[in-house]
Amino acid sequence: MSLSPSRDEQDGSISAVQEPRTRILFVFLDGVGLAPSGPDNPLSQVPMPHLAGLLGGPLVLSEDAGGSERGWSDALLSHNGLVLRAVDACLGVPGLPQSATGQTALFTGVNAPALVGGHITAFPTRRLREVIAERSVLKQVAVAGGEVLFANAHSERFWEMIRKKERHLGASTLTALAAGVPIPHLDDLADGRAVLWDFTHEIASRHLGYELSVVSPEVAGARLARLASQHDLVLYESFLTDLAGHRRIEAEWVLTRLDAFWGAVLDHRTPETTVILCSDHGNLEDATTKAHTTNPVPLLAVGPAAKCFEAATAITDVAPAIVSCLANRPLQADQAAGVERSG
């Protein structure tokens, strides 16, 4: 992860030869699987022009996507600067994939369901918390000298509930705590230094009692892209999609906003930023059930480092690919060191 000095033969000076910077924005959407188009798949029924323009169609499995023993092909799209994979979330463990084990696997690269002997719902258990504390992708990049950020703002109300043991920490928050980085507060949100899971603030302000100004999906997406331009790795989570999958909110309401948000992220990202989108289990893509599904989940990578994710076949491949990708390119700390050496 260091810069390599090269000697200028003309004047004998030493200068830092810098490879192109790589930044990764990891957008985690809870409960989004891949299924064929059809009347029961909101991802094929709700217009999403930004995503469709990128992919050449909706985020679905094509009818002829067979090719593996699972009945679907891992590789859906792969060309310059764009990779779309259908990755396994079941991880060889019977039953429906669940949030605690799925997110632990996604954020660490460890096969959490196999480790604990089953799929665990909701919040990580003690054993899963230990895995996250040791193998958090944010921690791995931070230890290697990278600048990392968990972009989700957390309220004081949330932390008070944690202190009173009225709720538990989710895998994404634990992933950030393992890295030892500050978690943004609502003051950071107001100052543009964070994004809410409810990225337009509509649910938080109108239904949860938070005094927040509503923002457009485009503003929120541009903000997240700007945060990504200031760090080597940024993790952002939204579980609006899972709420829609469980039919607590309308899928169309979520997907129209998500598409505008995604479009703004891509429009405002810097040339060195690769945006990764992935999920922990299927849900939203099948409107015939409120339960999770065994469908594969999308792994979408857009940007100069997209090829780092071409070989992924399971959610356990995402965190190692991020770490490997950043390990082979200069990080924030490396650039600073290069400036000092050449100064």
Short mmCIF file of C-alpha atoms in Angstrom, two decimals:
data_model
loop_
_atom_site.label_atom_id
_atom_site.label_comp_id
_atom_site.label_asym_id
_atom_site.label_seq_id
_atom_site.Cartn_x
_atom_site.Cartn_y
_atom_site.Cartn_z
CA MET A 1 0.00 0.00 0.00
CA SER A 2 3.00 2.29 -0.27
CA LEU A 3 4.15 4.54 -3.05
CA SER A 4 7.22 3.59 -5.03
CA PRO A 5 9.88 6.34 -5.43
CA SER A 6 11.55 6.67 -8.85
CA ARG A 7 14.76 8.53 -9.64
CA ASP A 8 14.63 11.22 -12.27
CA GLU A 9 17.71 10.49 -14.38
CA GLN A 10 18.03 14.09 -15.55
CA ASP A 11 18.44 15.84 -12.22
CA GLY A 12 18.90 12.97 -9.76
CA SER A 13 15.88 13.93 -7.68
CA ILE A 14 13.52 11.36 -6.17
CA SER A 15 9.84 11.73 -6.80
CA ALA A 16 6.85 9.66 -5.83
CA VAL A 17 5.33 7.72 -8.67
CA GLN A 18 1.66 7.56 -7.80
CA GLU A 19 -0.72 5.01 -9.22
CA PRO A 20 -4.26 6.22 -9.77
CA ARG A 21 -6.13 6.52 -6.49
CA THR A 22 -8.89 4.07 -5.75
CA ARG A 23 -11.87 4.93 -3.60
CA ILE A 24 -14.76 2.59 -2.90
CA LEU A 25 -18.29 3.49 -1.87
CA PHE A 26 -20.07 0.41 -0.55
CA VAL A 27 -23.84 0.86 -0.68
CA PHE A 28 -25.61 -1.86 1.27
CA LEU A 29 -29.31 -2.30 0.51
CA ASP A 30 -31.07 -4.65 2.89
CA GLY A 31 -33.30 -7.35 1.42
CA VAL A 32 -32.80 -7.10 -2.35
CA GLY A 33 -32.63 -10.30 -4.37
CA LEU A 34 -32.56 -11.13 -8.06
CA ALA A 35 -35.46 -12.85 -9.79
CA PRO A 36 -36.84 -12.98 -13.33
CA SER A 37 -39.08 -10.21 -14.59
CA GLY A 38 -42.74 -10.64 -13.89
CA PRO A 39 -45.81 -9.09 -12.30
CA ASP A 40 -44.67 -10.14 -8.83
CA ASN A 41 -41.19 -8.58 -9.10
CA PRO A 42 -41.27 -4.85 -8.26
CA LEU A 43 -37.77 -4.45 -9.68
CA SER A 44 -39.20 -5.18 -13.13
CA GLN A 45 -42.51 -3.38 -12.65
CA VAL A 46 -41.45 -0.02 -11.16
CA PRO A 47 -39.70 2.30 -13.66
CA MET A 48 -36.10 2.92 -12.58
CA PRO A 49 -34.61 4.91 -15.46
CA HIS A 50 -31.18 5.54 -13.97
CA LEU A 51 -30.55 1.90 -13.11
CA ALA A 52 -32.11 0.67 -16.36
CA GLY A 53 -29.99 3.08 -18.37
CA LEU A 54 -26.87 1.75 -16.69
CA LEU A 55 -27.74 -1.93 -17.09
CA GLY A 56 -29.69 -1.78 -20.33
CA GLY A 57 -32.79 -3.02 -18.55
CA PRO A 58 -34.18 -3.73 -15.07
CA LEU A 59 -32.23 -5.33 -12.22
CA VAL A 60 -33.48 -8.88 -12.79
CA LEU A 61 -32.37 -12.37 -13.77
CA SER A 62 -33.02 -13.04 -17.43
CA GLU A 63 -35.05 -16.11 -18.30
CA ASP A 64 -32.01 -17.67 -19.96
CA ALA A 65 -29.59 -16.87 -17.11
CA GLY A 66 -29.08 -20.55 -16.32
CA GLY A 67 -25.64 -22.05 -16.46
CA SER A 68 -24.77 -23.18 -12.94
CA GLU A 69 -26.01 -25.97 -10.75
CA ARG A 70 -28.10 -23.36 -8.92
CA GLY A 71 -30.05 -22.57 -12.06
CA TRP A 72 -28.60 -19.12 -12.64
CA SER A 73 -25.37 -17.70 -13.95
CA ASP A 74 -23.02 -15.77 -11.68
CA ALA A 75 -22.01 -13.31 -14.40
CA LEU A 76 -24.85 -11.12 -15.66
CA LEU A 77 -22.88 -8.18 -17.06
CA SER A 78 -19.20 -7.42 -17.37
CA HIS A 79 -17.64 -4.71 -19.46
CA ASN A 80 -15.37 -1.74 -19.01
CA GLY A 81 -16.12 -0.16 -15.65
CA LEU A 82 -19.24 -2.20 -14.86
CA VAL A 83 -19.72 -5.64 -13.31
CA LEU A 84 -23.03 -7.19 -12.29
CA ARG A 85 -22.94 -10.56 -10.54
CA ALA A 86 -25.67 -12.74 -9.07
CA VAL A 87 -24.10 -13.86 -5.80
CA ASP A 88 -25.19 -16.54 -3.36
CA ALA A 89 -26.57 -15.52 0.05
CA CYS A 90 -27.47 -19.02 1.30
CA LEU A 91 -23.81 -20.00 1.74
CA GLY A 92 -24.46 -23.73 1.79
CA VAL A 93 -26.67 -23.59 4.87
CA PRO A 94 -30.29 -24.83 4.67
CA GLY A 95 -33.11 -22.39 5.36
CA LEU A 96 -33.85 -18.80 4.47
CA PRO A 97 -30.94 -16.34 4.70
CA GLN A 98 -31.32 -13.81 7.51
CA SER A 99 -29.98 -10.37 8.36
CA ALA A 100 -27.60 -11.02 11.27
CA THR A 101 -25.64 -13.80 9.61
CA GLY A 102 -25.97 -12.40 6.10
CA GLN A 103 -24.67 -8.98 7.01
CA THR A 104 -21.88 -10.44 9.10
CA ALA A 105 -20.82 -12.50 6.09
CA LEU A 106 -21.10 -9.51 3.76
CA PHE A 107 -19.11 -7.12 5.98
CA THR A 108 -16.38 -9.61 7.01
CA GLY A 109 -16.02 -12.31 4.36
CA VAL A 110 -16.65 -15.02 6.97
CA ASN A 111 -19.32 -17.66 6.29
CA ALA A 112 -21.30 -16.71 9.35
CA PRO A 113 -24.23 -19.13 8.88
CA ALA A 114 -21.83 -22.08 8.61
CA LEU A 115 -19.87 -20.82 11.61
CA VAL A 116 -22.87 -20.67 13.93
CA GLY A 117 -24.79 -23.54 12.39
CA GLY A 118 -27.71 -21.68 10.87
CA HIS A 119 -29.18 -18.41 9.65
CA ILE A 120 -29.75 -15.90 12.46
CA THR A 121 -32.23 -13.06 12.11
CA ALA A 122 -32.10 -9.40 13.13
CA PHE A 123 -29.11 -8.50 15.33
CA PRO A 124 -25.75 -10.26 15.64
CA THR A 125 -25.27 -12.66 18.53
CA ARG A 126 -22.18 -12.62 20.74
CA ARG A 127 -20.31 -14.97 18.39
CA LEU A 128 -21.20 -12.88 15.38
CA ARG A 129 -20.16 -9.70 17.18
CA GLU A 130 -16.78 -11.31 17.84
CA VAL A 131 -16.40 -12.07 14.14
CA ILE A 132 -17.26 -8.49 13.18
CA ALA A 133 -14.89 -7.08 15.81
CA GLU A 134 -12.06 -9.11 14.30
CA ARG A 135 -12.82 -9.06 10.58
CA SER A 136 -14.78 -5.86 9.87
CA VAL A 137 -14.01 -4.66 6.35
CA LEU A 138 -13.77 -1.08 7.63
CA LYS A 139 -11.32 -2.22 10.30
CA GLN A 140 -9.18 -4.12 7.81
CA VAL A 141 -8.85 -1.09 5.54
CA ALA A 142 -8.28 1.29 8.48
CA VAL A 143 -5.54 -0.93 9.94
CA ALA A 144 -3.86 -0.91 6.54
CA GLY A 145 -3.74 2.89 6.63
CA GLY A 146 -6.92 3.77 4.79
CA GLU A 147 -9.37 6.53 5.64
CA VAL A 148 -12.76 4.93 6.27
CA LEU A 149 -16.23 6.22 7.07
CA PHE A 150 -19.58 4.78 8.06
CA ALA A 151 -21.78 7.41 6.46
CA ASN A 152 -25.00 6.69 8.37
CA ALA A 153 -26.02 9.30 10.93
CA HIS A 154 -27.19 7.97 14.32
CA SER A 155 -29.33 10.01 16.70
CA GLU A 156 -28.82 10.52 20.41
CA ARG A 157 -32.19 8.84 20.86
CA PHE A 158 -30.72 5.73 19.23
CA TRP A 159 -27.69 5.69 21.53
CA GLU A 160 -29.89 6.24 24.57
CA MET A 161 -31.93 3.18 23.62
CA ILE A 162 -28.69 1.21 23.29
CA ARG A 163 -27.54 2.34 26.72
CA LYS A 164 -30.88 1.33 28.21
CA LYS A 165 -30.68 -2.00 26.35
CA GLU A 166 -33.97 -1.24 24.63
CA ARG A 167 -32.47 -2.19 21.29
CA HIS A 168 -29.35 -3.85 19.91
CA LEU A 169 -26.62 -2.76 17.55
CA GLY A 170 -26.89 -3.91 13.95
CA ALA A 171 -24.10 -5.44 11.94
CA SER A 172 -23.29 -2.25 10.01
CA THR A 173 -22.87 -0.16 13.16
CA LEU A 174 -20.75 -2.90 14.73
CA THR A 175 -18.64 -2.94 11.56
CA ALA A 176 -17.91 0.76 12.05
CA LEU A 177 -17.26 0.46 15.80
CA ALA A 178 -14.73 -2.29 15.11
CA ALA A 179 -12.75 0.18 12.97
CA GLY A 180 -12.62 2.70 15.81
CA VAL A 181 -13.98 5.53 13.68
CA PRO A 182 -16.52 8.09 14.92
CA ILE A 183 -20.11 7.42 13.95
CA PRO A 184 -21.88 10.52 12.61
CA HIS A 185 -24.60 12.23 14.66
CA LEU A 186 -27.56 14.28 13.50
CA ASP A 187 -25.41 17.41 13.72
CA ASP A 188 -23.17 15.86 11.08
CA LEU A 189 -26.26 15.12 9.01
CA ALA A 190 -27.35 18.76 9.22
CA ASP A 191 -23.87 19.87 8.14
CA GLY A 192 -23.77 17.52 5.16
CA ARG A 193 -21.25 15.10 6.68
CA ALA A 194 -23.57 12.10 6.82
CA VAL A 195 -26.64 10.49 5.24
CA LEU A 196 -29.63 8.88 6.93
CA TRP A 197 -30.80 5.31 6.19
CA ASP A 198 -34.03 7.06 5.21
CA PHE A 199 -32.06 9.22 2.80
CA THR A 200 -34.84 11.75 2.11
CA HIS A 201 -35.76 11.99 5.83
CA GLU A 202 -39.43 11.55 4.95
CA ILE A 203 -40.05 8.63 7.28
CA ALA A 204 -37.86 9.97 10.08
CA SER A 205 -39.48 13.41 10.08
CA ARG A 206 -43.10 12.46 9.42
CA HIS A 207 -43.43 9.19 11.28
CA LEU A 208 -40.58 8.86 13.79
CA GLY A 209 -40.69 12.33 15.32
CA TYR A 210 -37.33 13.67 14.19
CA GLU A 211 -37.09 17.37 13.40
CA LEU A 212 -35.36 17.01 10.07
CA SER A 213 -35.83 18.87 6.84
CA VAL A 214 -36.85 16.66 3.95
CA VAL A 215 -34.24 16.48 1.20
CA SER A 216 -34.53 15.17 -2.34
CA PRO A 217 -32.98 11.83 -3.30
CA GLU A 218 -30.70 13.75 -5.64
CA VAL A 219 -29.32 15.91 -2.83
CA ALA A 220 -28.75 12.88 -0.61
CA GLY A 221 -27.03 10.97 -3.42
CA ALA A 222 -24.74 13.89 -4.25
CA ARG A 223 -23.83 14.20 -0.58
CA LEU A 224 -22.92 10.52 -0.32
CA ALA A 225 -20.78 10.78 -3.46
CA ARG A 226 -18.96 13.77 -1.97
CA LEU A 227 -18.24 11.84 1.24
CA ALA A 228 -16.86 9.00 -0.87
CA SER A 229 -14.46 11.43 -2.55
CA GLN A 230 -12.89 12.19 0.85
CA HIS A 231 -12.20 8.63 2.02
CA ASP A 232 -10.71 5.39 0.76
CA LEU A 233 -13.73 3.33 1.81
CA VAL A 234 -17.22 4.51 2.74
CA LEU A 235 -19.99 2.18 3.91
CA TYR A 236 -23.61 3.27 3.67
CA GLU A 237 -26.71 1.27 4.60
CA SER A 238 -30.39 1.68 3.78
CA PHE A 239 -33.05 -0.79 4.88
CA LEU A 240 -35.92 0.95 3.10
CA THR A 241 -35.82 -1.91 0.61
CA ASP A 242 -36.28 -4.53 3.32
CA LEU A 243 -39.20 -2.59 4.79
CA ALA A 244 -40.78 -2.67 1.34
CA GLY A 245 -40.10 -6.38 1.04
CA HIS A 246 -41.90 -6.97 4.33
CA ARG A 247 -44.70 -4.71 3.00
CA ARG A 248 -44.37 -2.13 5.71
CA ILE A 249 -44.03 0.55 3.01
CA GLU A 250 -44.85 0.57 -0.69
CA ALA A 251 -42.20 -0.85 -3.01
CA GLU A 252 -42.92 1.77 -5.67
CA TRP A 253 -42.41 4.58 -3.16
CA VAL A 254 -39.01 3.16 -2.21
CA LEU A 255 -37.77 2.23 -5.66
CA THR A 256 -38.56 5.55 -7.34
CA ARG A 257 -36.59 7.38 -4.66
CA LEU A 258 -33.82 4.80 -4.67
CA ASP A 259 -33.35 5.14 -8.43
CA ALA A 260 -33.02 8.93 -8.19
CA PHE A 261 -30.62 8.54 -5.26
CA TRP A 262 -28.52 6.00 -7.16
CA GLY A 263 -28.44 8.19 -10.24
CA ALA A 264 -27.14 11.14 -8.22
CA VAL A 265 -24.46 9.00 -6.58
CA LEU A 266 -23.16 7.96 -10.00
CA ASP A 267 -23.47 11.43 -11.49
CA HIS A 268 -21.49 13.08 -8.67
CA ARG A 269 -18.84 10.44 -7.93
CA THR A 270 -15.25 11.32 -8.75
CA PRO A 271 -13.42 9.46 -11.56
CA GLU A 272 -11.42 7.37 -9.07
CA THR A 273 -14.50 6.22 -7.12
CA THR A 274 -15.99 2.78 -7.65
CA VAL A 275 -19.51 2.31 -6.30
CA ILE A 276 -20.46 -1.13 -5.01
CA LEU A 277 -24.06 -2.18 -4.39
CA CYS A 278 -24.91 -5.44 -2.65
CA SER A 279 -27.44 -7.03 -0.30
CA ASP A 280 -27.65 -9.67 2.42
CA HIS A 281 -30.64 -11.73 1.28
CA GLY A 282 -33.58 -11.67 -1.08
CA ASN A 283 -36.97 -10.20 -0.16
CA LEU A 284 -38.13 -7.20 -2.20
CA GLU A 285 -37.97 -9.03 -5.54
CA ASP A 286 -40.83 -11.41 -4.66
CA ALA A 287 -44.12 -9.70 -3.87
CA THR A 288 -45.88 -13.02 -3.29
CA THR A 289 -44.31 -13.34 0.15
CA LYS A 290 -43.30 -11.14 3.07
CA ALA A 291 -40.56 -13.61 3.97
CA HIS A 292 -36.95 -13.65 2.83
CA THR A 293 -36.06 -15.68 -0.25
CA THR A 294 -33.24 -17.97 -1.32
CA ASN A 295 -32.69 -15.96 -4.50
CA PRO A 296 -29.21 -14.70 -5.31
CA VAL A 297 -28.52 -11.06 -4.54
CA PRO A 298 -27.01 -8.47 -6.87
CA LEU A 299 -23.41 -7.41 -6.65
CA LEU A 300 -23.09 -4.34 -8.85
CA ALA A 301 -19.78 -2.53 -9.24
CA VAL A 302 -19.47 0.67 -11.26
CA GLY A 303 -16.15 2.43 -11.70
CA PRO A 304 -12.47 1.88 -12.46
CA ALA A 305 -12.06 -0.90 -9.87
CA ALA A 306 -15.15 -2.86 -10.96
CA LYS A 307 -12.99 -5.68 -12.30
CA CYS A 308 -11.93 -6.49 -8.72
CA PHE A 309 -15.38 -8.04 -8.26
CA GLU A 310 -15.55 -10.11 -11.47
CA ALA A 311 -14.86 -13.41 -9.69
CA ALA A 312 -17.33 -13.01 -6.80
CA THR A 313 -19.85 -15.83 -6.45
CA ALA A 314 -21.12 -15.32 -2.88
CA ILE A 315 -21.64 -12.49 -0.42
CA THR A 316 -18.54 -13.71 1.44
CA ASP A 317 -16.44 -12.59 -1.55
CA VAL A 318 -17.33 -8.90 -1.28
CA ALA A 319 -15.29 -7.77 1.76
CA PRO A 320 -12.12 -9.65 0.69
CA ALA A 321 -12.41 -8.14 -2.81
CA ILE A 322 -12.67 -4.63 -1.33
CA VAL A 323 -9.63 -5.17 0.89
CA SER A 324 -7.61 -6.73 -1.92
CA CYS A 325 -8.55 -3.97 -4.34
CA LEU A 326 -7.50 -1.21 -1.97
CA ALA A 327 -4.37 -3.10 -0.86
CA ASN A 328 -3.05 -2.98 -4.40
CA ARG A 329 -3.52 0.76 -4.78
CA PRO A 330 -2.45 3.86 -2.84
CA LEU A 331 -4.57 4.75 0.17
CA GLN A 332 -5.05 8.13 1.85
CA ALA A 333 -2.12 7.59 4.21
CA ASP A 334 0.14 6.51 1.35
CA GLN A 335 -0.55 9.70 -0.57
CA ALA A 336 0.28 11.82 2.47
CA ALA A 337 3.52 9.90 2.92
CA GLY A 338 4.36 10.44 -0.72
CA VAL A 339 3.92 14.20 -0.34
CA GLU A 340 6.24 14.19 2.68
CA ARG A 341 8.91 12.17 0.87
CA SER A 342 8.83 14.42 -2.20
CA GLY A 343 8.60 17.67 -0.24
#
